[in-house]
Amino acid sequence: MPGRRDTLWGTRFGFYLAAVGSALGLGNLWRFPFVTVENGGGAFVLLYVGFVLIVGLPILIGELMLGKIARRGSVAAFRRLENDDEIGESEPGTFGAGGFAALSCLLVLAYYAVVSGWVLHFLMQFAFGGILSSGENIDSSMRVLKDSGLLQLALASVHILISLVIVVKGVQEGIEKWVGNIMPVFVVLLGILVVKSLATGQATEALRFQFYPDFTKLNWHSPLHALGHAFFSLSVGMGTMIAFGSYLKPEAHIPSAGFRVATLDTVISLFAGLLIFPTIIGMSLGSSGPEMLFRALPRLLQGIESGWFFGVAFFVCLYLGALGASIGLLEALVANVTEALKVSREKAAWVVGTATVVCAVIPALSSSVLDDVTVNGRSLFLFWDSVVVNGLLPLGVLAFCLALSKKLKAAPAIHEFVNDDSLVTQTLYSHWRFAIRFLIPSIIVMCVMTSLLASFAEVIFLGR
Ligand code: PFF
């Protein structure tokens, strides 16, 4: 939208609300618990938190910074980095970071929309379907979804349509802030539910499962899974945070902003674990994969007074979280298509919307019509999830690191770090630069290689 960056966030708080509104979402509440169970609990959580701090945070800072310096969204910001010698070195090569980010956005949005559709379904089940009346009702609510790919596709399309209307009307900044405003309510609600969940008698086991690091429970894919989830949860690797940085006021201190967003996001994920794990352990639900949240939460709410009310409130908040994240993804895509095809925002939005629904067909049908199609024993939905989160996002971050370390001039970057004369802000820049140039690329390469080698070994020795 031309001239968008003329409207910078009025208050510092406004920025946090919007950035947190985009980071908080299904990644925290839906994905974190089941990925943690699949990777054995505490040791995985430790890896995840470690990666958030040493890998995710510097990248989040980098994306916000590039947006703030270039005052553009992802693709245009990369172009400015390449062509404007005020901020970028004129070395040849584009690294394709912008285009790659756009592809990742599309693929994330397609399957994110399917899960957002599940949230809508459960919201309706709580509001009108009497889901809590029996355990059988909870199971059948999930079964209806699983058996009907068309229902999943229809709900995903409704979600994309809602997000599209918001983006086309150009009110996403307003909505993002509004969604952000709801987030404190969500945090309080989560807090209450966590206390109630821990009171069900499984507190010790749940805390032990989430926080005691038993490294024997990890597998060779776990480091990559923890890394990918850290990127997914912080919304980095796809350029969406670049857009948020572009709205920041000149005096905003990016490292502190990034730190606060990352901390809040991680704390919410840990809350989500404590919300779900007591029920999983108490009812021996085991690893139910992507269905975990939708199986465990209604069972927890069944045993709670006013569970119906909490259920509706929870799924409304979760849906708004999913909407905030989807708007960020869609906005990045629409801006890129507008530029690339030189069409109006409205046309671009329809192109993107149609492409997303077409892509969503595969994850939406994976548990019904495409049930028989598996890759490495995994459903097409889980395969899609893994390709995006454990493949495209780490590669996107790698391209971003390369682009920043080769192109970004030191002066504007240093300016973003130093906001006083203290030694801390003076040395922060050199640590950040080291992380972007060497540490993060090495960690990504190591995690990817370990996982790839493990996959080869599984194929050769175990015939999987
Ligand atoms: N961070 C969001 C979540 O945790 O649900 C997901 C997401 C949003 C990923 C936006 C990527 C993105 F660009």
Tab-separated table of N, CA and C and ligand atoms in Angstrom, residues 22-28 108 112 232-235 238 240 325 329, ligand 1:
chain	number	residue	atom	x	y	z
A	22	SER	N	0.903	-11.153	15.676
A	22	SER	CA	1.303	-11.985	14.537
A	22	SER	C	2.084	-13.223	14.990
A	23	ALA	N	2.901	-13.059	16.046
A	23	ALA	CA	3.724	-14.196	16.480
A	23	ALA	C	2.884	-15.233	17.227
A	24	LEU	N	1.950	-14.741	18.052
A	24	LEU	CA	1.125	-15.676	18.822
A	24	LEU	C	0.086	-16.307	17.924
A	25	GLY	N	-0.084	-17.586	18.055
A	25	GLY	CA	-1.108	-18.194	17.207
A	25	GLY	C	-1.091	-19.690	17.375
A	26	LEU	N	-1.389	-20.366	16.277
A	26	LEU	CA	-1.496	-21.824	16.325
A	26	LEU	C	-0.156	-22.467	16.673
A	27	GLY	N	0.936	-21.795	16.302
A	27	GLY	CA	2.262	-22.342	16.595
A	27	GLY	C	2.428	-22.599	18.082
A	28	ASN	N	1.958	-21.666	18.902
A	28	ASN	CA	2.116	-21.803	20.350
A	28	ASN	C	1.151	-22.818	20.942
A	108	VAL	N	2.957	-21.948	3.985
A	108	VAL	CA	2.559	-21.910	5.394
A	108	VAL	C	1.087	-21.550	5.486
A	112	TYR	N	-1.880	-23.505	7.329
A	112	TYR	CA	-2.323	-22.728	8.498
A	112	TYR	C	-3.834	-22.468	8.406
A	232	PHE	N	9.143	-20.947	13.310
A	232	PHE	CA	7.709	-20.882	13.022
A	232	PHE	C	6.994	-20.037	14.083
A	233	SER	N	7.333	-20.314	15.335
A	233	SER	CA	6.625	-19.652	16.415
A	233	SER	C	6.921	-18.154	16.450
A	234	LEU	N	8.154	-17.777	16.108
A	234	LEU	CA	8.505	-16.345	16.120
A	234	LEU	C	8.131	-15.661	14.804
A	235	SER	N	7.572	-16.418	13.871
A	235	SER	CA	7.205	-15.886	12.535
A	235	SER	C	8.411	-15.337	11.782
A	238	MET	N	10.291	-15.861	6.845
A	238	MET	CA	9.389	-15.618	5.712
A	238	MET	C	9.237	-14.137	5.441
A	240	THR	N	7.889	-11.836	7.223
A	240	THR	CA	6.714	-11.093	7.705
A	240	THR	C	7.096	-10.066	8.773
A	325	ALA	N	-1.990	-13.894	12.625
A	325	ALA	CA	-0.841	-14.492	11.930
A	325	ALA	C	-1.130	-14.599	10.430
A	329	LEU	N	0.853	-13.035	6.985
A	329	LEU	CA	1.320	-13.840	5.848
A	329	LEU	C	0.701	-13.336	4.537
B	1	PFF	N1	4.021	-17.484	14.466
B	1	PFF	C1	2.723	-17.943	14.076
B	1	PFF	C2	2.231	-18.923	15.115
B	1	PFF	O1	2.956	-19.234	16.041
B	1	PFF	O2	1.116	-19.386	14.976
B	1	PFF	C3	2.739	-18.595	12.723
B	1	PFF	C4	3.310	-17.733	11.657
B	1	PFF	C5	2.800	-16.493	11.363
B	1	PFF	C6	4.400	-18.171	10.995
B	1	PFF	C7	3.358	-15.684	10.418
B	1	PFF	C8	4.981	-17.386	10.040
B	1	PFF	C9	4.451	-16.136	9.770
B	1	PFF	F1	5.020	-15.405	8.852
